XYZ file of N, CA and C in Angstrom:
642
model
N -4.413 -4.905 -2.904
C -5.084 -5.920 -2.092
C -6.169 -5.256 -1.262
N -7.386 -5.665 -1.662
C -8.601 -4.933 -0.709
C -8.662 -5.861 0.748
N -9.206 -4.998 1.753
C -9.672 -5.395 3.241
C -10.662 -6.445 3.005
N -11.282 -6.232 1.700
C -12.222 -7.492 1.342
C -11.281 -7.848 -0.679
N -10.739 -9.119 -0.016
C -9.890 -9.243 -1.355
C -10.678 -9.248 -2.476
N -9.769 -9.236 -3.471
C -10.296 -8.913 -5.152
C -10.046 -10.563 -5.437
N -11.215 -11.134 -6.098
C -11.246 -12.590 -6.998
C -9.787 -12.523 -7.508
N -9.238 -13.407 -7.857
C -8.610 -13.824 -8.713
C -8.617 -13.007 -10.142
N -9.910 -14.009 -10.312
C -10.547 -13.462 -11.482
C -10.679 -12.460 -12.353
N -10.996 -11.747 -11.128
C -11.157 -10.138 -11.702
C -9.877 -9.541 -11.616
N -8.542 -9.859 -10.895
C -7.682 -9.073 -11.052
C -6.815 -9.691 -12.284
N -7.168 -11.014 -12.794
C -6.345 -11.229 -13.713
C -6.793 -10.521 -15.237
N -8.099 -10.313 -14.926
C -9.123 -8.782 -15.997
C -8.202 -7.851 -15.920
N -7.874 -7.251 -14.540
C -7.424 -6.008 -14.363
C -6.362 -5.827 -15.372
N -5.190 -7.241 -14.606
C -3.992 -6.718 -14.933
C -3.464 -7.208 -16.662
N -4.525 -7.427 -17.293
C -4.305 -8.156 -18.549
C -4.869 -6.241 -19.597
N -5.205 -5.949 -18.664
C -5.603 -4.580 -19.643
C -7.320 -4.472 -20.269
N -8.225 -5.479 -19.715
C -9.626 -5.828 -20.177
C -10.591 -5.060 -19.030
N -11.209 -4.537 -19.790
C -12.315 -3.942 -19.157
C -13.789 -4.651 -18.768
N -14.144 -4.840 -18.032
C -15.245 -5.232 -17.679
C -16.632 -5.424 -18.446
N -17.350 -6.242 -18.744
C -18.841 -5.819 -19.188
C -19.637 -4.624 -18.816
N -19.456 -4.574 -17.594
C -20.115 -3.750 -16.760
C -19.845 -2.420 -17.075
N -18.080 -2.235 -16.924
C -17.588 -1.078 -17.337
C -16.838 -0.966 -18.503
N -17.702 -0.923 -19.738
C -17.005 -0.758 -21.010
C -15.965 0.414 -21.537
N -15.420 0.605 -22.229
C -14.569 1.516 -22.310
C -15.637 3.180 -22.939
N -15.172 3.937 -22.885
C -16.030 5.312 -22.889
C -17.528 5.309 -22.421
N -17.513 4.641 -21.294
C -18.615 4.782 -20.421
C -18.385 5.804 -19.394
N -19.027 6.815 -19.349
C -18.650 7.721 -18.554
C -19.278 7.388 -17.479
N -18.151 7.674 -16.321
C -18.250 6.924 -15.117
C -19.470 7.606 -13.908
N -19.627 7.130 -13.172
C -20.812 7.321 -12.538
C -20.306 7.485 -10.963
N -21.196 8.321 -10.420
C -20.557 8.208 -8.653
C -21.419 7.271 -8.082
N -20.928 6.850 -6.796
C -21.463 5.539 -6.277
C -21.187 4.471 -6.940
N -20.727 4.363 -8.039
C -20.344 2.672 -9.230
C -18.872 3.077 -9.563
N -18.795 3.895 -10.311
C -17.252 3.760 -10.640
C -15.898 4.720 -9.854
N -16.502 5.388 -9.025
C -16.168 6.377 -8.408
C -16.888 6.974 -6.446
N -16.494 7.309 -5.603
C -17.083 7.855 -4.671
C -16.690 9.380 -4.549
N -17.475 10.502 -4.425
C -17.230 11.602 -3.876
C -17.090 11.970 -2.503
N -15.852 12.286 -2.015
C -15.841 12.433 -0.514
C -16.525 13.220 0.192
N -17.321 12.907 1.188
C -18.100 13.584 2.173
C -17.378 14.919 2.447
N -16.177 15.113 3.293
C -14.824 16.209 3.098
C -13.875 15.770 2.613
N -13.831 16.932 2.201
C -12.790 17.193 0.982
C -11.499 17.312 1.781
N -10.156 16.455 1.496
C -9.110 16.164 1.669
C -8.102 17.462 1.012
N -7.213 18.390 2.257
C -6.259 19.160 1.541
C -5.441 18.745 0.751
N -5.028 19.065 -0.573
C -3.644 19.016 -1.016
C -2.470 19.652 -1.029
N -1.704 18.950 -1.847
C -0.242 20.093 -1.786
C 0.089 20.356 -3.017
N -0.473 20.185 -4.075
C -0.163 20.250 -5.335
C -0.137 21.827 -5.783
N -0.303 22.567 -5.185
C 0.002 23.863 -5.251
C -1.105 24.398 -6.198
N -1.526 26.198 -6.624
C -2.549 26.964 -6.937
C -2.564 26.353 -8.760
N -3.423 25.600 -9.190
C -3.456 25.538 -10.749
C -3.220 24.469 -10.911
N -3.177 23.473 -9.999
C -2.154 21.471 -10.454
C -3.693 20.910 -9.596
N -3.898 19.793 -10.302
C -4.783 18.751 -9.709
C -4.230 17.776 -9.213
N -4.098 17.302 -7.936
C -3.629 16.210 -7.009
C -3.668 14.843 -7.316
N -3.088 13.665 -7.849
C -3.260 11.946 -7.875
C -2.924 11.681 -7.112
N -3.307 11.058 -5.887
C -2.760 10.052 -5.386
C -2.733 8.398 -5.426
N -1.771 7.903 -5.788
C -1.442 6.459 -5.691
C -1.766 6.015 -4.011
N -2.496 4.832 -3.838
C -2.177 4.550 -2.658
C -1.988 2.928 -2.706
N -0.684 2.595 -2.144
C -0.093 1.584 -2.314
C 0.347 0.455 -1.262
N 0.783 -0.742 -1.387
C 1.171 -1.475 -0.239
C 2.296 -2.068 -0.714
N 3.698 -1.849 -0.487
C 4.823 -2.982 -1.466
C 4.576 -4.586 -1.136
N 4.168 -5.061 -0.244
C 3.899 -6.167 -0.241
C 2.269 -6.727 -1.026
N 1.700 -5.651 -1.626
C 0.282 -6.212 -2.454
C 0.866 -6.782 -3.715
N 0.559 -8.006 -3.901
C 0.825 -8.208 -5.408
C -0.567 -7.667 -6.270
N -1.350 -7.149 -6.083
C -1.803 -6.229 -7.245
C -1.081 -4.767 -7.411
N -0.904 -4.464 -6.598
C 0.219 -3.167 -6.816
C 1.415 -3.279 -7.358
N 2.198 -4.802 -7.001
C 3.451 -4.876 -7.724
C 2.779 -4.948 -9.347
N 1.562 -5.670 -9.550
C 0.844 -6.361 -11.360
C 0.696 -4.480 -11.863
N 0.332 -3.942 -10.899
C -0.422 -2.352 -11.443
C 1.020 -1.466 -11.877
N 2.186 -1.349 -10.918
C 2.973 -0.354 -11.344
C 3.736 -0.066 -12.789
N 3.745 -1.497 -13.039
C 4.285 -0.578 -14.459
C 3.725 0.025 -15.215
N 2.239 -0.062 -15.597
C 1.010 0.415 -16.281
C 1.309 1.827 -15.493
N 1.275 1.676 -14.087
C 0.815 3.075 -13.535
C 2.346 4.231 -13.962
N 3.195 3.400 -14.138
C 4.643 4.167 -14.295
C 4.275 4.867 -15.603
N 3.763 3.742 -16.930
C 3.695 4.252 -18.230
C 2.462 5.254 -18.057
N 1.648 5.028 -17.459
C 0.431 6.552 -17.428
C 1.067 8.103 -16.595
N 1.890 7.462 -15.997
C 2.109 9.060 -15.612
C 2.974 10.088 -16.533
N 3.907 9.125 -17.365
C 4.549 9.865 -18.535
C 4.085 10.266 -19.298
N 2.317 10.490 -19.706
C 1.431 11.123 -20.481
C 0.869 11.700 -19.931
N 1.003 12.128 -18.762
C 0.181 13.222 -18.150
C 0.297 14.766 -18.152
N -0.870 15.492 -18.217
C -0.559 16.752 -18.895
C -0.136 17.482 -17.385
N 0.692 18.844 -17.780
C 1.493 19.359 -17.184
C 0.904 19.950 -15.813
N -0.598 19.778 -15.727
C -0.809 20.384 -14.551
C -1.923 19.732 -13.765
N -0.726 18.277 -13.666
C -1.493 16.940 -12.860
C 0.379 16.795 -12.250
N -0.302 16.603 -10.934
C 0.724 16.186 -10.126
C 0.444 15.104 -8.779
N 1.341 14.045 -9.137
C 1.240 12.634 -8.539
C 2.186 12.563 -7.581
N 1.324 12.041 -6.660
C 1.719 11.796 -5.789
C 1.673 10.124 -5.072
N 2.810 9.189 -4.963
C 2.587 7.716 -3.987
C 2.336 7.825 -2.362
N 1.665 7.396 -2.003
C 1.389 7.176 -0.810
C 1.017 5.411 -0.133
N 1.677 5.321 0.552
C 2.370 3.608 1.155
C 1.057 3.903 2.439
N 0.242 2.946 2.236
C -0.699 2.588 3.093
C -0.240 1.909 4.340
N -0.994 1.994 5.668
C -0.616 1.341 6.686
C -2.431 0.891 7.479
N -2.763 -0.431 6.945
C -4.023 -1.050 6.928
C -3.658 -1.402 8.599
N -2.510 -2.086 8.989
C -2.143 -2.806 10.294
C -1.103 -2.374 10.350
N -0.491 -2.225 12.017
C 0.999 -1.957 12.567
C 1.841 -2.323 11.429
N 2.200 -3.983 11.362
C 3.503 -3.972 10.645
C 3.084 -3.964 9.247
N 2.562 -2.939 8.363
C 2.815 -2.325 7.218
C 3.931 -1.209 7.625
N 4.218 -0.655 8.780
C 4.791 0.655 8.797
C 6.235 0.713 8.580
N 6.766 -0.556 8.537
C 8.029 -0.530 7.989
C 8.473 -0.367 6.726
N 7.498 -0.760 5.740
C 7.238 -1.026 4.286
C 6.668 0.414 4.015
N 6.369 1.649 5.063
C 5.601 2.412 4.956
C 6.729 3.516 5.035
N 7.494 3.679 6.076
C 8.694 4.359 5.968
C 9.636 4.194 5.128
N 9.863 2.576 4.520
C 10.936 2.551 3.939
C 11.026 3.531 2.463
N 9.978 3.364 2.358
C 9.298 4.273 0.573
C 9.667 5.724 1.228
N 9.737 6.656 1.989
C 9.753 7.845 2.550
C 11.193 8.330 2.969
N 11.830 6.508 3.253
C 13.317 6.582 3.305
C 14.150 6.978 1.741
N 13.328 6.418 0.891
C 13.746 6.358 -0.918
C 13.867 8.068 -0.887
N 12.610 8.571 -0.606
C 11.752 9.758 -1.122
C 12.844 11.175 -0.273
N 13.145 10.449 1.137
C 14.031 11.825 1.742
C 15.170 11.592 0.671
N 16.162 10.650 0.141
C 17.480 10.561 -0.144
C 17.204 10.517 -1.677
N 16.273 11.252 -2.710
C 15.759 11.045 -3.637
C 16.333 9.598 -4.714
N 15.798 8.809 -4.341
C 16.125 7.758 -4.502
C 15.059 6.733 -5.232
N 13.980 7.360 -5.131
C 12.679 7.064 -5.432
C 12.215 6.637 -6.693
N 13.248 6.680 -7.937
C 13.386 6.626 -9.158
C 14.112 4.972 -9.037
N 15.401 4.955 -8.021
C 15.843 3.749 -8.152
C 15.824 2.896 -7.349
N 15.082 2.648 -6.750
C 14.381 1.936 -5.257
C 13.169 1.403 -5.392
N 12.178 1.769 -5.681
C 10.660 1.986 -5.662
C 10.430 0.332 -6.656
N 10.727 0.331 -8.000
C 10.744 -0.735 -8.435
C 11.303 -2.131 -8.058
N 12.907 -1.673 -7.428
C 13.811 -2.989 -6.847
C 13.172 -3.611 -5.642
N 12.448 -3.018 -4.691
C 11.593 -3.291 -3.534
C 10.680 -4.137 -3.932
N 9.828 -4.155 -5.402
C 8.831 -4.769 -5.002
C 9.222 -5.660 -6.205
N 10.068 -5.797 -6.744
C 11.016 -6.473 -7.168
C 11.731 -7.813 -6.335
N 12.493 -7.584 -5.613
C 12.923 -8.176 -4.522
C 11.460 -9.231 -3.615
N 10.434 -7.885 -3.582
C 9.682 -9.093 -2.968
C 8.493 -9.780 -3.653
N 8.409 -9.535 -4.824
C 7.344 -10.460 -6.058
C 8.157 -11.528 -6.467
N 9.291 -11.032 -6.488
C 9.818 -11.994 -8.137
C 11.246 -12.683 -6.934
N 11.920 -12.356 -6.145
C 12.689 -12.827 -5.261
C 12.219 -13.449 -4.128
N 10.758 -13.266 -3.926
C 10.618 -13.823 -2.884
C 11.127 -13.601 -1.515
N 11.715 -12.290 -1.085
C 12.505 -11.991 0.089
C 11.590 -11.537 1.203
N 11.124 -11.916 2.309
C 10.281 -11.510 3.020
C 11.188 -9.930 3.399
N 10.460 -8.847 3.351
C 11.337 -7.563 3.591
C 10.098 -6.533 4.409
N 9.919 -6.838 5.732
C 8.756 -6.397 6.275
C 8.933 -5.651 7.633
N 10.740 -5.561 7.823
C 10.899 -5.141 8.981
C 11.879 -3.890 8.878
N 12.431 -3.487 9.669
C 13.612 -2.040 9.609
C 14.806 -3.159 9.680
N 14.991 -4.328 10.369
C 16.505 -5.183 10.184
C 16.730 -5.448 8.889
N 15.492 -6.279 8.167
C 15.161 -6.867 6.871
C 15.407 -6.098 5.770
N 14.626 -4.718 5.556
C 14.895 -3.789 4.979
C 16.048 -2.974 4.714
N 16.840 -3.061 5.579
C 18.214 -2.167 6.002
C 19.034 -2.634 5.554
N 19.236 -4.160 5.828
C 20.322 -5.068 5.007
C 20.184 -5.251 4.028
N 19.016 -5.418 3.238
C 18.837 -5.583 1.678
C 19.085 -4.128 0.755
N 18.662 -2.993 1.799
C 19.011 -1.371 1.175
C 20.492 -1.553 1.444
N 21.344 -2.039 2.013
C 22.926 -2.098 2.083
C 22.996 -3.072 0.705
N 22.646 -3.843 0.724
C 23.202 -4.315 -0.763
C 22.865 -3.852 -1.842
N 21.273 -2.836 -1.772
C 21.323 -2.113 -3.058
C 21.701 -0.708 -2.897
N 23.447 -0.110 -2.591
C 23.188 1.165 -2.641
C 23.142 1.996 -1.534
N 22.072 1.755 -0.871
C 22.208 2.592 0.843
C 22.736 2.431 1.533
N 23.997 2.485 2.164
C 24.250 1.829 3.154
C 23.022 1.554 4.509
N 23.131 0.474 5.438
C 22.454 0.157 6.175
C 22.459 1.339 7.473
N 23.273 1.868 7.872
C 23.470 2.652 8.971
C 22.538 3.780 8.471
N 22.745 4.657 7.218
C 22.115 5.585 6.760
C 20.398 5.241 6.134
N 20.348 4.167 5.908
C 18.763 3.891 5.909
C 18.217 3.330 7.365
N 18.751 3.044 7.950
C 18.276 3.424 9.933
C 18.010 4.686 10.406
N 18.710 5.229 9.801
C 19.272 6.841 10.368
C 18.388 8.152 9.986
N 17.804 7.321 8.385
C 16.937 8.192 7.958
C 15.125 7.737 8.051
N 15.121 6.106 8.200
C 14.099 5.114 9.048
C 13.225 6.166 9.603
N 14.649 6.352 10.902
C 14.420 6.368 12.302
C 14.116 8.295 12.651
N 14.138 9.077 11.226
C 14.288 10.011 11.427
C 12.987 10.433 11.637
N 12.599 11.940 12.401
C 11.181 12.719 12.583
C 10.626 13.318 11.262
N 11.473 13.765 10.086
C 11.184 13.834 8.501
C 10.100 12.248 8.939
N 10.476 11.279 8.301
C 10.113 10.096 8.115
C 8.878 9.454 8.760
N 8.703 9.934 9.752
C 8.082 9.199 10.808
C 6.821 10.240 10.602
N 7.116 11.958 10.128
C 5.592 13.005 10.071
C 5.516 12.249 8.510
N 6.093 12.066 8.099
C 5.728 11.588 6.280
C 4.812 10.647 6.657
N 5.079 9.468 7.145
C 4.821 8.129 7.663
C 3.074 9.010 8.319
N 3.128 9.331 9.264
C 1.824 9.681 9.515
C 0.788 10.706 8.571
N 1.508 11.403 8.248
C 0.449 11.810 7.394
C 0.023 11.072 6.313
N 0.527 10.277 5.570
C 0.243 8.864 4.749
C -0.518 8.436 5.110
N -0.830 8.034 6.810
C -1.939 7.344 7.414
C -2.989 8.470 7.320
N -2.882 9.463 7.778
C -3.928 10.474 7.767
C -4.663 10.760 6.174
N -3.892 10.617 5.133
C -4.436 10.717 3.915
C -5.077 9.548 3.374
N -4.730 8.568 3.917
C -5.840 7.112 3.516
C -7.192 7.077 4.015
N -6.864 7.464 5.596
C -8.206 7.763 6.383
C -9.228 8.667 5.707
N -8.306 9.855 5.445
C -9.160 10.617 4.809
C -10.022 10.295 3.483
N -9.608 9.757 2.311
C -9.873 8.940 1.212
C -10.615 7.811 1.386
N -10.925 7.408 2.796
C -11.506 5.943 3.282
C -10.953 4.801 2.233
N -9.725 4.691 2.202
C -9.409 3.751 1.492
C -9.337 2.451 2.242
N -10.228 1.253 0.847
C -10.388 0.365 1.504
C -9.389 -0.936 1.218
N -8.905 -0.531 0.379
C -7.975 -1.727 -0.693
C -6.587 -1.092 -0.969
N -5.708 -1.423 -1.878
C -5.109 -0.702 -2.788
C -4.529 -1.780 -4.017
N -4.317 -1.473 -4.854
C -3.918 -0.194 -5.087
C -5.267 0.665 -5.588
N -5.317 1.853 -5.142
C -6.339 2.907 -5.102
C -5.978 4.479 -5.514
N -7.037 4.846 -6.171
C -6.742 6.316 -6.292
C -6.938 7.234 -5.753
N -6.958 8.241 -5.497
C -7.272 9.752 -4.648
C -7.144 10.987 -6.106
N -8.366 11.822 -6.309
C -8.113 12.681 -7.373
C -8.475 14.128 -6.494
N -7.765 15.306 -7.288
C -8.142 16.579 -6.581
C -8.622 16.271 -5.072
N -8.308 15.340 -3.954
C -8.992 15.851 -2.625
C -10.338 15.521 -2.944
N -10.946 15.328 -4.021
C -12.727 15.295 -4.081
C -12.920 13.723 -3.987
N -11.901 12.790 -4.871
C -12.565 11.801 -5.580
C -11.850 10.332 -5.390
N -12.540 9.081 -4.939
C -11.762 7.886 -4.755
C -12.212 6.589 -5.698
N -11.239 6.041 -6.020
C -11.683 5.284 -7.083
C -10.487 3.581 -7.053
N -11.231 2.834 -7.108
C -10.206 1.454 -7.117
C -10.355 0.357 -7.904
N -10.173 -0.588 -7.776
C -10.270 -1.804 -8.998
C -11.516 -2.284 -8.241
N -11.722 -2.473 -6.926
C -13.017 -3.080 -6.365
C -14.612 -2.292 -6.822
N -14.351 -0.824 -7.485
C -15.401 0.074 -7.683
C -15.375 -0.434 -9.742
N -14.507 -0.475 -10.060
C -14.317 -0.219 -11.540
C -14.345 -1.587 -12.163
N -13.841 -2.532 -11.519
C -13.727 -3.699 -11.991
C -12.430 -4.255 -12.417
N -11.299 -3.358 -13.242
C -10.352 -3.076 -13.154
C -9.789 -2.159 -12.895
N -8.262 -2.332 -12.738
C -7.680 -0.970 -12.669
C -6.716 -0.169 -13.977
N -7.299 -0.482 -15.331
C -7.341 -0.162 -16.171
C -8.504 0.848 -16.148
N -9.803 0.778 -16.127
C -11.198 1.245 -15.710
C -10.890 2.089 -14.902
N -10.236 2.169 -13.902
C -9.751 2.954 -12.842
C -8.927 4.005 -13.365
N -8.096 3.970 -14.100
C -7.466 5.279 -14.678
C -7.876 5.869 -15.557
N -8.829 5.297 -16.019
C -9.803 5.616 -17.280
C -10.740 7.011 -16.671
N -11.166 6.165 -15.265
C -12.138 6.849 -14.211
C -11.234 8.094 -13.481
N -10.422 7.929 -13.194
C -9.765 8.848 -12.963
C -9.129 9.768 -13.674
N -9.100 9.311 -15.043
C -8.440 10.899 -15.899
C -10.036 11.928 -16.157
N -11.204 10.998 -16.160
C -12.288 11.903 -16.214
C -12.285 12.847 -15.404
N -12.169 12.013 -13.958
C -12.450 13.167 -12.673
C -10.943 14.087 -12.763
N -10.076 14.207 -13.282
C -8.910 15.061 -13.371
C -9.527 16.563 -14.373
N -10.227 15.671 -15.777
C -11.021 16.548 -16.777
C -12.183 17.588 -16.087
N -12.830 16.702 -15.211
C -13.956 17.321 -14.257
C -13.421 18.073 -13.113
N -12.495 17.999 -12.287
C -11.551 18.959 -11.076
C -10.911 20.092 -12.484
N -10.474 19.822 -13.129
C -10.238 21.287 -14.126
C -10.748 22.183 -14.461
N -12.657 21.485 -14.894
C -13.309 22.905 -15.296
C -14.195 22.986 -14.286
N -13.968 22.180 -13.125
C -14.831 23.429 -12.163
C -13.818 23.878 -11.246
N -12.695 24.408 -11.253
C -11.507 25.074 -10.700
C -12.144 26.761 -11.083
């Protein structure tokens, strides 16, 4: 969901797998149109020889809930020295519950069986789940108990995760999501590409391009 929303239109392009007129398929992508290069360059953690992805996400965006499974099936083809990373956006205050709770998955590695049921629960169930009460009781019925997803909420792990998340969006000037972040250099979204099919397209280039000038 962009700060300036995406048509309809165009996200039902996105999420159908169609590429744009504009941006046809093996059009090599362009900066300023399909891509921005960051003014500074954003640290990573992907360690000496790995190129950095970042996902940046909102569980309550329904284009992010339409994007993840695509984005689930692209990361299982990714070559061995690309390393992804999710990051839970916080546009306004109360995203930050929805922002920890993903960090709550991620301390109790849980992140495999959580991550989907969340936005699960709130696409297709309809459960408003936007708070630490809301969240806590629904993680007690899947699995966590409620005391221990407070406990780990409420923890200083959680809360530096939680901020640096904010600090890495800032940095990326992200304006929407769901959005990409490549190597620290490069930002790219469905509002730049047209879709977000186009968008991973655009982003495995700049992964090809952060490789050979390493």
């Amino acid at each position: 969901m962009k700060r300036r929303d995406f048509s309809l239109a165009a996200w039902a392009a996105a999420t159908s797998g169609l590429t744009g007129l504009a941006h046809a398929q093996g059009k090599k992508p362009e900066e300023g149109i399909d891509f921005l290069a960051l003014d500074k360059r954003v640290p990573t953690e992907a360690g000496e020889g790995k190129i950095e992805v970042i996902e940046f996400f909102w569980y309550s965006c329904p284009h992010c809930n339409a994007f993840e499974p695509r984005f689930a099936a692209w990361l299982k083809a990714l070559p061995k020295d690309v390393v992804v990373k999710r990051v839970p956006v916080r546009f306004r205050d109360d995203f930050e519950a929805q922002q920890r709770a993903y960090y709550v998955f991620e301390t109790l590695n849980l992140v495999e069986v959580m991550h989907g049921k969340l936005f699960h629960a709130i696409h297709t169930e309809r459960q408003a789940l936007n708070t630490l009460a809301t969240l806590s009781a629904w993680a007690d019925k899947n699995g966590i108990p409620a005391a221990k997803f407070t406990e780990t909420f409420n923890s200083f792990g959680v809360a530096t995760k939680a901020r640096r998340a904010t600090q890495l969006q800032e940095g990326f000037k992200v304006q929407g999501v769901p959005a990409l972040g490549i190597a620290g250099r490069y930002y790219t979204d469905g509002g730049l590409t047209g879709t977000m099919e186009r968008a991973l397209q655009v982003t495995e280039s700049l992964i090809a391009q952060a490789r050979s000038s390493r």
